[in-house]
Amino acid sequence: MSTAAETRTVPTAAIHEGFLAHARFRYFKLASLLCVLAVAVYWWDDPADGPNGGTWLGYTLGTVGALLIVWLTLLGWRKRDYSSRLGTVRGWLSAHVYLGLSLITIATLHTGFHFGWNVHTLSYVLMLLVIASGVYGTIVYARYPTLITVNRDQSTREAWLAELDELNEQSLKLADALDTQVHQIIVQSIDRIRIGGGLRAQLFGPREPLRKAFAQVEKELGMTTRFMATKLRAQPSMRSLGPDESSTVSFMAGQLVGGSHDNESAQKLLDLVARRRDIAGRINRDIRLHAQMQVWLYIHVPLTFALLAALLAHILSVFIYW
Amino acid sequence: MGESFKIAVIGSGPAGLSAAARAAELGLSHVLLEAEAHLSNTIYRYQKGKYVMAEPAILPLRSPVSFAAGKREQILETWNRESDGLKVNRRLRSEVTGVSGTRGAFCLKLADDSVIRAEHVVLAIGLQGNIRKLGCPGEDAAFVQYQLDDPDEYNDETIVVIGAGDAAIENAMALCERNKVIVVNRRDEFDRAKAANNAAILKAIADGRIQCFYNSGPRKAEDQPGRRPRGLIILNTASGEVHLPCDRVIARLGATPPRKFVEGCGVAFPTADVTSLPAVSATYESNVAGLYIIGALAGFPLIKQAMNQGYEVVEFIQGHNVEPADEPLLRGKFGAMPGFRTVDAALELVQRRVPVLAPLTRLQLREFLLDSELRLPQQGEVIFERNAYSDSFYSIVNGQVDIELVGGKATRTVTLGPGEFFGEMSLISGRRRSATVHAGPNCMLVETPRRSMNKLIYSIPAVKRVLDQSFLSRAIQAAIAPERPPVALQSLIATASVLAFKPGEHLFREGEPGDCLHLIRKGSVTISRHMDGRDVVLAYVPAGQYVGEMALVSNIPRSATVTAAVATETIRIDGEAFKAMLAQDPPVKARVEEIYKNRLARNVSALQQPERGGVIGFLMAQGVGEATDVLLIDESLCVRCDQCEKACTDTHGGLSRLNREAGPTFENLHVPTSCRHCEHPHCMKDCPPDAIKRAPNGEVFISDACIGCGNCQRNCPYGVIQMGVESKTRPSLWRWMLFGGREPGLQDHAHHDHGDVPKKAAKCDMCKSLPGGPACVRACPTGAARRVSPEQFLRVARKE
Ligand SMILES: Cc1cc2nc3c(=O)[nH]c(=O)nc-3n(C[C@H](O)[C@H](O)[C@H](O)COP(=O)(O)OP(=O)(O)OC[C@H]3O[C@@H](n4cnc5c(N)ncnc54)[C@H](O)[C@@H]3O)c2cc1C
Ligand code: HEM
Ligand code: SF4
Ligand code: SF4
């Protein structure tokens, strides 16, 4: 039991610290220092046949660069060695990002700006590609998490799927009561909902966009009752939809209202379809955001292995053909 | 006139069965009366295939029937066979409805109105109570069942579920996916169930997935041999009789707790508390001469203990003085006592020296000391450190201890001597130790774990009274004037009383006159003010601190509303006495005013950031008000890589204790499904082998003694415990990197079919065996996952 009476106030942010700011930017400072040092020595050094990889500075920078690359690759090992007490993964990633970026300076100075169509330049280009993909990843890591949270809007994928199921069932029931044609069309629209799919679908959304599936329902229903559309456009459930979608939804609504059906069920069915579209859209957006946030690693890592191979060739050839 | 026996045993659980078997073995005239159609109903009702454990392993078994760890089916089969072999005179379907008389002349009334006479009665009816049946003709028909093991067993059936509690709702919800389900509710609402269940069933009824008869009850159940469906249930409803043909009736009407029946036999319970159990003597005799109580009803929650007592009670009835089975264990524990002669003498010494143990019966004392440890620390040795999280209780048998109290900058040492006790503060508050304790010369202590102590507090009012009184004066002193000796605070202490508040209940409201101070002794509260038509939470105050001083210091009405965040107990101190004390003690007054000013300033700054109130409110709703350490994920940093879960899986036998995605989110703050390490862990409440412990750093963990009963899983309100089997092998990272195969961090599906390996409870232990903190946090690449204690919020807040 503590003696001092102390109230606690909970801060909103401050509890967490991201990997970029890790340990007050310790690795940013370290990497900057490394770069400044490399540039300074490069200016100061004046080798006889111009700067290149074969001078003592060239060898030093090359060795530092190669060791850095090997160490950067080891992140993949540390990440999975879950009981390792060798620093936190957050610290490793922080160092990975900043020291990885410092490679641009170190490796470029190592080349002495000699480029050509050979394995040496290939290594250099591969390295730049790995770094570029890493930079892309860092940007994605900074932006997407919040986008996902906003899209989730306190819900979860399971809850969405459950609600979707339920909405399907409810709209079928309602449509059934209205008339067989409406029922059939709702059945078709349910069959056409696509969630997730292959890599392409995950990254860019399903091939047969949901919009089409819904639009079709609405169009077929709307054919006969165009005239009702304007009357219903002011309905609140339409406001959130895009222009052409809202018109097709209203056609359907028009058909329903124009027919002998009771107004209330028609409105209800309309709301259900709109809600269903919203949820299906959110699920697919959720899948897309996740896929886009993670797919770059599938470029970053294979390129890393290509880089390691090229680097080996580069080093061997330097020693053998010198 | 009825038959007559020397011993009548009521209840054929492990305790009763063992007693009857011993009587049969000795050739005594006896009868074993069991309400159900089979032996041992509690074990019969375990889940199919459940692995039953034989804890505590060190306790030898002493019974004519054998028992070893194994499958439920196997154990029941052995008991049936062996009791047949011993010619136990058992009567199934013989519920006893009343017992009257005393030694030599008992009269037992059975449900079918027959009467049995007996010289001695052994009551072994356990704690499960009797399952409530339909209470109408046909309640035992073949298509009527009172339990549901696996809802997936049933498809395309018409099932009538009777009842409106959680069990009924959960069964109905699970069955309605693949069956036609009809619920029968005696009333017109489901509000006795948990909020989530209530909402779920109402929705299912509204959606037409479940049909419900309100204000209805069963009138008759009828087998319809050869017809489909095979059953018919007739209901009385508001609009007359309804005939429902169905394949199955599942009745979940709860159980009647045994207390009323036991009291009806003349047995006294020490307190009105629901956890209170009847007190029995060292020979298991109750306050009714000749009526013995054994097993779970006597407070011994494990099978082996129950069986040993069954054997012993028959020996005692025979007048034999058997050495209890736990005697060698006690001798092992107390043999190290200087001048030890016999266990009995040692027990007596402890009881004579420590007044708080005086009201215990000999059996309670044995049980208490069996759970306890004898400690003989060297002079100067630290018994516990301030801020450690241990929660055991110490009684001083000999010598003395020095307690270092910290008050502001000064420390003061208090010395306690033989007969006194310490450690009750953390026991009651659930918080860290408030002082460091050193051993003095010739120190002899008895250390008792939290559960045994709580058991005593709940079953012996005198113990509770003594502890409460001592807590009161020590807590008031520690919180208000640690540098003053308790005598200086006598007038204050005399006005104090303990109050209990339910979650959400107000201690006081804004605008009320301030007439008292509340010192929070358990739980926590939130401070809020009404602004722009809504309540804005300003702050959160944990146990060990006081609230309500503002109105007293400034003589204005209450400036804020104080609400219990969780079940909370406070010590109420009278306002006038408090003011009088302050008037006499300028240094204490200055400190109270200082705190007052700080709070005022902080409230003003909190009011300027009302969005913070939202976060506090949200975190309170997630149980942070009773947490000591909670995993919080900042979703604006979380890249959903599940590294945290994989780390948990890899370091904990392939079984993750964390579900990152599940759990609520407020703005960017996500509280995943993971243990909060509660101050008063709900999971500990009902663990038969007392396997859930708190480590010195606060981690609540489950030891190997777990018997897999699943009670903790049901009791944890945050759903963080799961039953599972840990894998013994761990995938190698090198092997995976070079050759592929099992990847570290992924759940091991090949191992999922665990055959005979028992499932045990698994939960977060904060990786207490790994240096450097929890693996989930260390593995998170972005810094999104952090484990924090509410104290850490405070520290961060102050830095700003
Ligand atoms: C899910 C679960 C799992 C468990 N797992 C284990 C384990 O693995 N290992 C372990 O050691 N312990 C375990 N336990 C604890 C153990 O089951 C009990 O400690 C033990 O059953 C207590 O035995 P008992 O004889 O006192 O009472 P019970 O076993 O409860 O037996 C009481 C009997 O009395 C009958 N009865 C009640 N009232 C009357 C009446 N009026 N007339 C006639 N008969 C009556 C009942 O039908 C019942 O058969 C577990 C408990 C639960 C709930
Ligand atoms: C030549 C340089 C680099 C090499 C060889 C390299 C290599 C790697 C490797 C092997 C991984 C582990 C991937 C896995 O196992 O899942 C990784 C992850 C990563 N790298 Fe790089 N990298 C380099 C440069 C960079 C740079 C410059 C950046 C950023 C600016 C960067 C950002 C990242 C990030 C954000 C991750 C993901 C970490 C995670 O999600 O766990 N990398 N890199
Ligand atoms: S398991 Fe549940 S009840 Fe037990 S300490 Fe953790 S959160 Fe609290
Ligand atoms: S490890 Fe960190 S970033 Fe990955 S899922 Fe867990 S909390 Fe999110």
PDB file of C-alpha atoms and ligand atoms in Angstrom, chain B residues 10-16 33-36 39-43 46 50-55 67 94-97 124-128 130 261 294-297 300-304 306 688 707 709 711 714, ligand 1:
ATOM      1  CA  ILE B  10     -25.282 -40.254   1.808  1.00  0.00           C
ATOM      2  CA  GLY B  11     -23.720 -39.555  -1.577  1.00  0.00           C
ATOM      3  CA  SER B  12     -21.560 -41.919  -3.586  1.00  0.00           C
ATOM      4  CA  GLY B  13     -18.820 -39.547  -4.736  1.00  0.00           C
ATOM      5  CA  PRO B  14     -15.233 -40.527  -4.013  1.00  0.00           C
ATOM      6  CA  ALA B  15     -15.744 -39.701  -0.312  1.00  0.00           C
ATOM      7  CA  GLY B  16     -18.980 -41.614   0.231  1.00  0.00           C
ATOM      8  CA  LEU B  33     -27.534 -43.885  -0.737  1.00  0.00           C
ATOM      9  CA  GLU B  34     -27.125 -42.163  -4.079  1.00  0.00           C
ATOM     10  CA  ALA B  35     -29.666 -39.837  -5.628  1.00  0.00           C
ATOM     11  CA  GLU B  36     -28.699 -40.589  -9.217  1.00  0.00           C
ATOM     12  CA  LEU B  39     -22.285 -43.820  -8.756  1.00  0.00           C
ATOM     13  CA  SER B  40     -20.346 -40.619  -8.278  1.00  0.00           C
ATOM     14  CA  ASN B  41     -22.428 -38.083 -10.101  1.00  0.00           C
ATOM     15  CA  THR B  42     -19.876 -35.268 -10.075  1.00  0.00           C
ATOM     16  CA  ILE B  43     -17.312 -37.385 -11.836  1.00  0.00           C
ATOM     17  CA  TYR B  46     -17.196 -34.601 -16.251  1.00  0.00           C
ATOM     18  CA  LYS B  50     -11.696 -36.167 -19.409  1.00  0.00           C
ATOM     19  CA  TYR B  51      -8.369 -36.992 -17.910  1.00  0.00           C
ATOM     20  CA  VAL B  52      -8.802 -37.051 -14.138  1.00  0.00           C
ATOM     21  CA  MET B  53      -5.769 -36.178 -12.071  1.00  0.00           C
ATOM     22  CA  ALA B  54      -4.664 -37.577  -8.738  1.00  0.00           C
ATOM     23  CA  GLU B  55      -3.432 -34.494  -6.892  1.00  0.00           C
ATOM     24  CA  PHE B  67      -7.708 -44.515  -7.691  1.00  0.00           C
ATOM     25  CA  SER B  94     -32.354 -42.968  -3.536  1.00  0.00           C
ATOM     26  CA  GLU B  95     -32.247 -39.284  -2.856  1.00  0.00           C
ATOM     27  CA  VAL B  96     -32.227 -38.430   0.809  1.00  0.00           C
ATOM     28  CA  THR B  97     -34.545 -35.513   1.508  1.00  0.00           C
ATOM     29  CA  ALA B 124     -20.724 -36.914   1.540  1.00  0.00           C
ATOM     30  CA  ILE B 125     -22.902 -35.050  -0.902  1.00  0.00           C
ATOM     31  CA  GLY B 126     -20.209 -32.780  -2.328  1.00  0.00           C
ATOM     32  CA  LEU B 127     -20.810 -29.218  -3.412  1.00  0.00           C
ATOM     33  CA  GLN B 128     -22.322 -29.608  -6.848  1.00  0.00           C
ATOM     34  CA  ASN B 130     -28.714 -31.488  -7.073  1.00  0.00           C
ATOM     35  CA  PHE B 261     -30.497 -29.589   2.854  1.00  0.00           C
ATOM     36  CA  ILE B 294     -16.456 -35.569   4.556  1.00  0.00           C
ATOM     37  CA  GLY B 295     -15.259 -34.676   1.075  1.00  0.00           C
ATOM     38  CA  ALA B 296     -15.883 -31.465  -0.812  1.00  0.00           C
ATOM     39  CA  LEU B 297     -18.654 -30.430   1.575  1.00  0.00           C
ATOM     40  CA  PHE B 300     -11.543 -30.801   0.835  1.00  0.00           C
ATOM     41  CA  PRO B 301     -11.845 -30.231  -2.879  1.00  0.00           C
ATOM     42  CA  LEU B 302      -9.843 -33.120  -4.338  1.00  0.00           C
ATOM     43  CA  ILE B 303     -10.716 -36.735  -5.031  1.00  0.00           C
ATOM     44  CA  LYS B 304      -7.821 -38.297  -3.156  1.00  0.00           C
ATOM     45  CA  ALA B 306     -12.139 -37.231  -0.199  1.00  0.00           C
ATOM     46  CA  PRO B 688      -9.221 -27.412  -6.603  1.00  0.00           C
ATOM     47  CA  ILE B 707      -5.889 -30.879 -12.984  1.00  0.00           C
ATOM     48  CA  CYS B 709     -10.997 -28.943 -14.472  1.00  0.00           C
ATOM     49  CA  ASN B 711     -12.931 -23.724 -13.513  1.00  0.00           C
ATOM     50  CA  ARG B 714     -14.975 -20.181 -16.705  1.00  0.00           C
TER      51      ARG B 714
HETATM   52  C1  LIG C   1     -15.006 -30.293 -13.843  1.00  0.00           C
HETATM   53  C2  LIG C   1     -14.301 -30.776 -12.638  1.00  0.00           C
HETATM   54  C3  LIG C   1     -13.089 -31.451 -12.772  1.00  0.00           C
HETATM   55  C4  LIG C   1     -12.413 -31.952 -11.642  1.00  0.00           C
HETATM   56  N1  LIG C   1     -11.258 -32.632 -11.846  1.00  0.00           N
HETATM   57  C5  LIG C   1     -10.627 -33.209 -10.773  1.00  0.00           C
HETATM   58  C6  LIG C   1      -9.443 -33.992 -10.956  1.00  0.00           C
HETATM   59  O1  LIG C   1      -8.940 -34.161 -12.093  1.00  0.00           O
HETATM   60  N2  LIG C   1      -8.839 -34.507  -9.851  1.00  0.00           N
HETATM   61  C7  LIG C   1      -9.347 -34.312  -8.575  1.00  0.00           C
HETATM   62  O2  LIG C   1      -8.764 -34.798  -7.608  1.00  0.00           O
HETATM   63  N3  LIG C   1     -10.482 -33.587  -8.394  1.00  0.00           N
HETATM   64  C8  LIG C   1     -11.132 -33.031  -9.445  1.00  0.00           C
HETATM   65  N4  LIG C   1     -12.275 -32.283  -9.238  1.00  0.00           N
HETATM   66  C9  LIG C   1     -12.815 -32.169  -7.868  1.00  0.00           C
HETATM   67  C10 LIG C   1     -13.580 -33.475  -7.490  1.00  0.00           C
HETATM   68  O3  LIG C   1     -14.512 -33.799  -8.483  1.00  0.00           O
HETATM   69  C11 LIG C   1     -14.292 -33.326  -6.170  1.00  0.00           C
HETATM   70  O4  LIG C   1     -13.376 -32.907  -5.211  1.00  0.00           O
HETATM   71  C12 LIG C   1     -14.881 -34.640  -5.689  1.00  0.00           C
HETATM   72  O5  LIG C   1     -15.796 -35.122  -6.611  1.00  0.00           O
HETATM   73  C13 LIG C   1     -15.552 -34.425  -4.336  1.00  0.00           C
HETATM   74  O6  LIG C   1     -16.022 -35.647  -3.886  1.00  0.00           O
HETATM   75  P1  LIG C   1     -17.238 -35.839  -2.881  1.00  0.00           P
HETATM   76  O7  LIG C   1     -17.353 -37.252  -2.666  1.00  0.00           O
HETATM   77  O8  LIG C   1     -17.031 -34.938  -1.732  1.00  0.00           O
HETATM   78  O9  LIG C   1     -18.523 -35.248  -3.630  1.00  0.00           O
HETATM   79  P2  LIG C   1     -19.140 -35.577  -5.060  1.00  0.00           P
HETATM   80  O10 LIG C   1     -18.160 -36.232  -5.921  1.00  0.00           O
HETATM   81  O11 LIG C   1     -19.713 -34.281  -5.513  1.00  0.00           O
HETATM   82  O12 LIG C   1     -20.280 -36.613  -4.796  1.00  0.00           O
HETATM   83  C14 LIG C   1     -21.512 -36.314  -4.179  1.00  0.00           C
HETATM   84  C15 LIG C   1     -22.534 -37.383  -4.527  1.00  0.00           C
HETATM   85  O13 LIG C   1     -23.635 -37.210  -3.681  1.00  0.00           O
HETATM   86  C16 LIG C   1     -24.837 -37.359  -4.388  1.00  0.00           C
HETATM   87  N5  LIG C   1     -25.885 -36.666  -3.650  1.00  0.00           N
HETATM   88  C17 LIG C   1     -26.007 -35.328  -3.476  1.00  0.00           C
HETATM   89  N6  LIG C   1     -27.084 -35.045  -2.718  1.00  0.00           N
HETATM   90  C18 LIG C   1     -27.650 -36.235  -2.389  1.00  0.00           C
HETATM   91  C19 LIG C   1     -28.789 -36.593  -1.618  1.00  0.00           C
HETATM   92  N7  LIG C   1     -29.545 -35.695  -1.032  1.00  0.00           N
HETATM   93  N8  LIG C   1     -29.085 -37.897  -1.486  1.00  0.00           N
HETATM   94  C20 LIG C   1     -28.303 -38.840  -2.069  1.00  0.00           C
HETATM   95  N9  LIG C   1     -27.234 -38.550  -2.812  1.00  0.00           N
HETATM   96  C21 LIG C   1     -26.907 -37.271  -2.968  1.00  0.00           C
HETATM   97  C22 LIG C   1     -24.505 -36.789  -5.731  1.00  0.00           C
HETATM   98  O14 LIG C   1     -25.380 -37.257  -6.731  1.00  0.00           O
HETATM   99  C23 LIG C   1     -23.064 -37.263  -5.940  1.00  0.00           C
HETATM  100  O15 LIG C   1     -23.002 -38.487  -6.571  1.00  0.00           O
HETATM  101  C24 LIG C   1     -12.942 -31.745 -10.340  1.00  0.00           C
HETATM  102  C25 LIG C   1     -14.151 -31.039 -10.200  1.00  0.00           C
HETATM  103  C26 LIG C   1     -14.843 -30.570 -11.301  1.00  0.00           C
HETATM  104  C27 LIG C   1     -16.142 -29.846 -11.123  1.00  0.00           C
END
